[in-house]
Amino acid sequence: MPSETEMAEARAKMIAKRFGGSSATTGGKGTARRKKKGSSRSSSAQSDVKLTAALKKLGATNIPGIEEVNLFKEDGKVIHFVNPKVQASIQANTYIVSGPSDTKPLQELLPSIVSQLGMDNIAQLQNAMAGQAGAAGAGAGGMPAVAEDDDDDDDVPDLVDGNFEEVSEA
């Protein structure tokens, strides 16, 4: 009678012969053998395929020639893309910006970004500069203080009692 080790080796050989080996089968009797095991896609590759399919459904088209994109956040920071891939779907009012990005403070991008600033960003910038000038000393080497009432032209004038011509001549 064979020993336990010989029996275990014989069982291992039998299992390898019947089930294991170098080839894997799919299906049952009469199906073609698969020569090598197929590799599954990574999750990032699958998400890229799904994203591309969703963009194709939206009808997004590439917009060439965009050198930089800046997204302004409410906390005064800017998401800065250099040479991004930009796609747009005008019908869906959707713009897709992809590529490497950096989150930077507004002051770091200042000289080149001034033309892109809106009114709220300019106010944030003035507050930040006033804070820096106050920290460095009272106006020592900082920007001159900008009055808040520079935009009086847009305000509605106060109503006056009486004749308007008399008030305008005075």
PDB file of C-alpha atoms in Angstrom:
ATOM      1  CA  MET A   1       0.000   0.000   0.000  1.00  0.00           C
ATOM      2  CA  PRO A   2       1.403   3.462  -0.920  1.00  0.00           C
ATOM      3  CA  SER A   3       2.365   5.929   1.785  1.00  0.00           C
ATOM      4  CA  GLU A   4       0.464   9.156   2.467  1.00  0.00           C
ATOM      5  CA  THR A   5       3.036  11.349   0.712  1.00  0.00           C
ATOM      6  CA  GLU A   6       2.949   9.189  -2.437  1.00  0.00           C
ATOM      7  CA  MET A   7      -0.858   9.271  -2.348  1.00  0.00           C
ATOM      8  CA  ALA A   8      -0.876  13.086  -2.013  1.00  0.00           C
ATOM      9  CA  GLU A   9       1.541  13.441  -4.946  1.00  0.00           C
ATOM     10  CA  ALA A  10      -0.581  11.142  -7.107  1.00  0.00           C
ATOM     11  CA  ARG A  11      -3.727  13.113  -6.240  1.00  0.00           C
ATOM     12  CA  ALA A  12      -1.973  16.411  -7.069  1.00  0.00           C
ATOM     13  CA  LYS A  13      -0.864  15.018 -10.455  1.00  0.00           C
ATOM     14  CA  MET A  14      -4.379  13.780 -11.199  1.00  0.00           C
ATOM     15  CA  ILE A  15      -5.946  17.141 -10.286  1.00  0.00           C
ATOM     16  CA  ALA A  16      -3.384  19.026 -12.396  1.00  0.00           C
ATOM     17  CA  LYS A  17      -4.006  16.687 -15.313  1.00  0.00           C
ATOM     18  CA  ARG A  18      -7.780  16.972 -15.175  1.00  0.00           C
ATOM     19  CA  PHE A  19      -8.454  20.550 -14.032  1.00  0.00           C
ATOM     20  CA  GLY A  20      -5.330  22.683 -13.794  1.00  0.00           C
ATOM     21  CA  GLY A  21      -2.492  22.656 -16.212  1.00  0.00           C
ATOM     22  CA  SER A  22      -1.543  25.558 -18.427  1.00  0.00           C
ATOM     23  CA  SER A  23      -4.814  25.895 -20.317  1.00  0.00           C
ATOM     24  CA  ALA A  24      -8.143  26.952 -18.932  1.00  0.00           C
ATOM     25  CA  THR A  25     -11.396  25.848 -20.477  1.00  0.00           C
ATOM     26  CA  THR A  26     -14.605  27.756 -20.646  1.00  0.00           C
ATOM     27  CA  GLY A  27     -17.784  25.829 -21.001  1.00  0.00           C
ATOM     28  CA  GLY A  28     -18.151  22.118 -21.037  1.00  0.00           C
ATOM     29  CA  LYS A  29     -17.412  19.188 -23.325  1.00  0.00           C
ATOM     30  CA  GLY A  30     -16.799  20.113 -26.961  1.00  0.00           C
ATOM     31  CA  THR A  31     -15.969  23.781 -26.488  1.00  0.00           C
ATOM     32  CA  ALA A  32     -12.772  25.330 -27.799  1.00  0.00           C
ATOM     33  CA  ARG A  33      -9.981  25.802 -25.330  1.00  0.00           C
ATOM     34  CA  ARG A  34      -8.798  29.220 -24.425  1.00  0.00           C
ATOM     35  CA  LYS A  35      -5.036  29.441 -24.889  1.00  0.00           C
ATOM     36  CA  LYS A  36      -4.418  32.145 -22.308  1.00  0.00           C
ATOM     37  CA  LYS A  37      -6.445  33.826 -19.659  1.00  0.00           C
ATOM     38  CA  GLY A  38      -8.005  37.110 -20.815  1.00  0.00           C
ATOM     39  CA  SER A  39      -7.065  40.196 -18.869  1.00  0.00           C
ATOM     40  CA  SER A  40      -9.798  42.404 -17.490  1.00  0.00           C
ATOM     41  CA  ARG A  41      -9.693  46.177 -17.929  1.00  0.00           C
ATOM     42  CA  SER A  42      -8.757  48.399 -15.055  1.00  0.00           C
ATOM     43  CA  SER A  43     -11.456  50.524 -13.470  1.00  0.00           C
ATOM     44  CA  SER A  44      -9.909  53.757 -14.779  1.00  0.00           C
ATOM     45  CA  ALA A  45      -9.969  52.444 -18.342  1.00  0.00           C
ATOM     46  CA  GLN A  46     -13.612  51.456 -17.908  1.00  0.00           C
ATOM     47  CA  SER A  47     -14.516  54.865 -16.522  1.00  0.00           C
ATOM     48  CA  ASP A  48     -12.735  56.547 -19.457  1.00  0.00           C
ATOM     49  CA  VAL A  49     -14.784  54.466 -21.891  1.00  0.00           C
ATOM     50  CA  LYS A  50     -18.003  55.335 -20.045  1.00  0.00           C
ATOM     51  CA  LEU A  51     -17.082  59.025 -19.993  1.00  0.00           C
ATOM     52  CA  THR A  52     -16.319  59.010 -23.717  1.00  0.00           C
ATOM     53  CA  ALA A  53     -19.652  57.335 -24.421  1.00  0.00           C
ATOM     54  CA  ALA A  54     -21.516  59.922 -22.326  1.00  0.00           C
ATOM     55  CA  LEU A  55     -19.751  62.781 -24.127  1.00  0.00           C
ATOM     56  CA  LYS A  56     -20.616  61.235 -27.469  1.00  0.00           C
ATOM     57  CA  LYS A  57     -24.289  61.111 -26.428  1.00  0.00           C
ATOM     58  CA  LEU A  58     -24.151  64.814 -25.531  1.00  0.00           C
ATOM     59  CA  GLY A  59     -22.616  65.628 -28.896  1.00  0.00           C
ATOM     60  CA  ALA A  60     -19.547  67.264 -27.369  1.00  0.00           C
ATOM     61  CA  THR A  61     -16.921  68.428 -29.856  1.00  0.00           C
ATOM     62  CA  ASN A  62     -13.276  69.264 -29.279  1.00  0.00           C
ATOM     63  CA  ILE A  63     -12.295  72.933 -29.178  1.00  0.00           C
ATOM     64  CA  PRO A  64      -8.682  73.275 -30.359  1.00  0.00           C
ATOM     65  CA  GLY A  65      -6.204  76.029 -29.568  1.00  0.00           C
ATOM     66  CA  ILE A  66      -7.027  76.775 -25.934  1.00  0.00           C
ATOM     67  CA  GLU A  67      -3.816  77.506 -24.040  1.00  0.00           C
ATOM     68  CA  GLU A  68      -5.144  77.873 -20.499  1.00  0.00           C
ATOM     69  CA  VAL A  69      -8.359  77.654 -18.489  1.00  0.00           C
ATOM     70  CA  ASN A  70      -8.914  79.296 -15.106  1.00  0.00           C
ATOM     71  CA  LEU A  71     -11.816  78.387 -12.821  1.00  0.00           C
ATOM     72  CA  PHE A  72     -12.344  80.881 -10.008  1.00  0.00           C
ATOM     73  CA  LYS A  73     -13.500  79.538  -6.647  1.00  0.00           C
ATOM     74  CA  GLU A  74     -15.373  81.538  -4.014  1.00  0.00           C
ATOM     75  CA  ASP A  75     -12.558  81.255  -1.478  1.00  0.00           C
ATOM     76  CA  GLY A  76     -10.189  83.247  -3.709  1.00  0.00           C
ATOM     77  CA  LYS A  77      -8.335  80.281  -5.176  1.00  0.00           C
ATOM     78  CA  VAL A  78      -8.056  79.508  -8.898  1.00  0.00           C
ATOM     79  CA  ILE A  79      -8.039  76.092 -10.566  1.00  0.00           C
ATOM     80  CA  HIS A  80      -5.489  76.614 -13.342  1.00  0.00           C
ATOM     81  CA  PHE A  81      -5.261  74.293 -16.383  1.00  0.00           C
ATOM     82  CA  VAL A  82      -2.342  74.645 -18.824  1.00  0.00           C
ATOM     83  CA  ASN A  83      -2.988  73.349 -22.369  1.00  0.00           C
ATOM     84  CA  PRO A  84      -6.177  71.472 -21.427  1.00  0.00           C
ATOM     85  CA  LYS A  85      -8.385  69.355 -23.644  1.00  0.00           C
ATOM     86  CA  VAL A  86     -11.632  71.312 -23.913  1.00  0.00           C
ATOM     87  CA  GLN A  87     -14.872  69.879 -25.276  1.00  0.00           C
ATOM     88  CA  ALA A  88     -18.209  71.636 -25.541  1.00  0.00           C
ATOM     89  CA  SER A  89     -21.826  70.735 -26.122  1.00  0.00           C
ATOM     90  CA  ILE A  90     -23.635  73.993 -26.794  1.00  0.00           C
ATOM     91  CA  GLN A  91     -27.084  72.347 -26.862  1.00  0.00           C
ATOM     92  CA  ALA A  92     -26.588  70.865 -23.393  1.00  0.00           C
ATOM     93  CA  ASN A  93     -24.805  74.001 -22.087  1.00  0.00           C
ATOM     94  CA  THR A  94     -21.920  71.760 -21.022  1.00  0.00           C
ATOM     95  CA  TYR A  95     -18.186  72.380 -21.191  1.00  0.00           C
ATOM     96  CA  ILE A  96     -15.663  69.667 -20.361  1.00  0.00           C
ATOM     97  CA  VAL A  97     -12.145  70.688 -19.323  1.00  0.00           C
ATOM     98  CA  SER A  98      -9.674  67.873 -18.779  1.00  0.00           C
ATOM     99  CA  GLY A  99      -5.964  67.734 -18.157  1.00  0.00           C
ATOM    100  CA  PRO A 100      -3.478  68.379 -15.375  1.00  0.00           C
ATOM    101  CA  SER A 101      -4.526  71.176 -13.040  1.00  0.00           C
ATOM    102  CA  ASP A 102      -3.105  73.208 -10.156  1.00  0.00           C
ATOM    103  CA  THR A 103      -5.017  75.018  -7.421  1.00  0.00           C
ATOM    104  CA  LYS A 104      -3.283  78.335  -6.808  1.00  0.00           C
ATOM    105  CA  PRO A 105      -4.107  81.531  -4.924  1.00  0.00           C
ATOM    106  CA  LEU A 106      -5.339  84.421  -7.055  1.00  0.00           C
ATOM    107  CA  GLN A 107      -2.297  86.588  -6.262  1.00  0.00           C
ATOM    108  CA  GLU A 108       0.080  84.019  -7.736  1.00  0.00           C
ATOM    109  CA  LEU A 109      -1.421  84.355 -11.235  1.00  0.00           C
ATOM    110  CA  LEU A 110      -1.896  88.114 -11.082  1.00  0.00           C
ATOM    111  CA  PRO A 111      -0.230  89.887 -13.978  1.00  0.00           C
ATOM    112  CA  SER A 112      -1.631  87.628 -16.688  1.00  0.00           C
ATOM    113  CA  ILE A 113      -5.061  86.960 -15.167  1.00  0.00           C
ATOM    114  CA  VAL A 114      -6.354  90.517 -14.629  1.00  0.00           C
ATOM    115  CA  SER A 115      -8.335  90.593 -17.898  1.00  0.00           C
ATOM    116  CA  GLN A 116     -10.277  87.483 -16.829  1.00  0.00           C
ATOM    117  CA  LEU A 117     -11.401  88.793 -13.447  1.00  0.00           C
ATOM    118  CA  GLY A 118     -15.026  89.612 -12.721  1.00  0.00           C
ATOM    119  CA  MET A 119     -16.347  92.229 -10.311  1.00  0.00           C
ATOM    120  CA  ASP A 120     -16.467  89.861  -7.330  1.00  0.00           C
ATOM    121  CA  ASN A 121     -12.912  88.643  -8.009  1.00  0.00           C
ATOM    122  CA  ILE A 122     -11.645  92.225  -8.208  1.00  0.00           C
ATOM    123  CA  ALA A 123     -13.273  92.962  -4.838  1.00  0.00           C
ATOM    124  CA  GLN A 124     -11.596  89.866  -3.343  1.00  0.00           C
ATOM    125  CA  LEU A 125      -8.278  90.964  -4.800  1.00  0.00           C
ATOM    126  CA  GLN A 126      -8.651  94.469  -3.363  1.00  0.00           C
ATOM    127  CA  ASN A 127      -9.467  93.033   0.064  1.00  0.00           C
ATOM    128  CA  ALA A 128      -6.462  90.714  -0.107  1.00  0.00           C
ATOM    129  CA  MET A 129      -4.152  93.530  -1.154  1.00  0.00           C
ATOM    130  CA  ALA A 130      -5.522  95.775   1.604  1.00  0.00           C
ATOM    131  CA  GLY A 131      -4.876  92.976   4.086  1.00  0.00           C
ATOM    132  CA  GLN A 132      -1.314  92.571   2.850  1.00  0.00           C
ATOM    133  CA  ALA A 133      -0.691  96.319   2.907  1.00  0.00           C
ATOM    134  CA  GLY A 134      -2.088  96.510   6.455  1.00  0.00           C
ATOM    135  CA  ALA A 135       0.148  93.652   7.538  1.00  0.00           C
ATOM    136  CA  ALA A 136       3.234  95.197   5.936  1.00  0.00           C
ATOM    137  CA  GLY A 137       2.599  98.597   7.492  1.00  0.00           C
ATOM    138  CA  ALA A 138       0.179 101.449   6.959  1.00  0.00           C
ATOM    139  CA  GLY A 139       0.625 102.047   3.229  1.00  0.00           C
ATOM    140  CA  ALA A 140       4.352 101.401   3.243  1.00  0.00           C
ATOM    141  CA  GLY A 141       5.158 100.245  -0.275  1.00  0.00           C
ATOM    142  CA  GLY A 142       1.636  98.894  -0.826  1.00  0.00           C
ATOM    143  CA  MET A 143      -1.025  99.863  -3.306  1.00  0.00           C
ATOM    144  CA  PRO A 144      -2.806 103.161  -2.708  1.00  0.00           C
ATOM    145  CA  ALA A 145      -6.143 102.718  -1.044  1.00  0.00           C
ATOM    146  CA  VAL A 146      -9.001 102.512  -3.546  1.00  0.00           C
ATOM    147  CA  ALA A 147     -12.225 104.156  -2.474  1.00  0.00           C
ATOM    148  CA  GLU A 148     -15.275 101.933  -2.440  1.00  0.00           C
ATOM    149  CA  ASP A 149     -17.492 104.697  -3.904  1.00  0.00           C
ATOM    150  CA  ASP A 150     -15.751 104.892  -7.307  1.00  0.00           C
ATOM    151  CA  ASP A 151     -18.788 103.384  -9.008  1.00  0.00           C
ATOM    152  CA  ASP A 152     -21.186 106.238  -8.126  1.00  0.00           C
ATOM    153  CA  ASP A 153     -21.979 106.640 -11.820  1.00  0.00           C
ATOM    154  CA  ASP A 154     -24.030 103.443 -11.716  1.00  0.00           C
ATOM    155  CA  ASP A 155     -26.030 104.438  -8.624  1.00  0.00           C
ATOM    156  CA  VAL A 156     -29.473 105.972  -8.843  1.00  0.00           C
ATOM    157  CA  PRO A 157     -29.416 109.602  -7.633  1.00  0.00           C
ATOM    158  CA  ASP A 158     -31.434 110.586  -4.577  1.00  0.00           C
ATOM    159  CA  LEU A 159     -34.828 112.097  -5.177  1.00  0.00           C
ATOM    160  CA  VAL A 160     -35.137 115.770  -4.287  1.00  0.00           C
ATOM    161  CA  ASP A 161     -38.176 117.826  -3.368  1.00  0.00           C
ATOM    162  CA  GLY A 162     -39.114 120.778  -5.513  1.00  0.00           C
ATOM    163  CA  ASN A 163     -37.879 121.937  -8.881  1.00  0.00           C
ATOM    164  CA  PHE A 164     -35.121 119.866 -10.507  1.00  0.00           C
ATOM    165  CA  GLU A 165     -33.702 122.808 -12.426  1.00  0.00           C
ATOM    166  CA  GLU A 166     -33.040 124.786  -9.264  1.00  0.00           C
ATOM    167  CA  VAL A 167     -31.136 121.890  -7.740  1.00  0.00           C
ATOM    168  CA  SER A 168     -29.052 121.347 -10.891  1.00  0.00           C
ATOM    169  CA  GLU A 169     -28.053 125.045 -11.075  1.00  0.00           C
ATOM    170  CA  ALA A 170     -26.923 125.122  -7.475  1.00  0.00           C
TER     171      ALA A 170
END
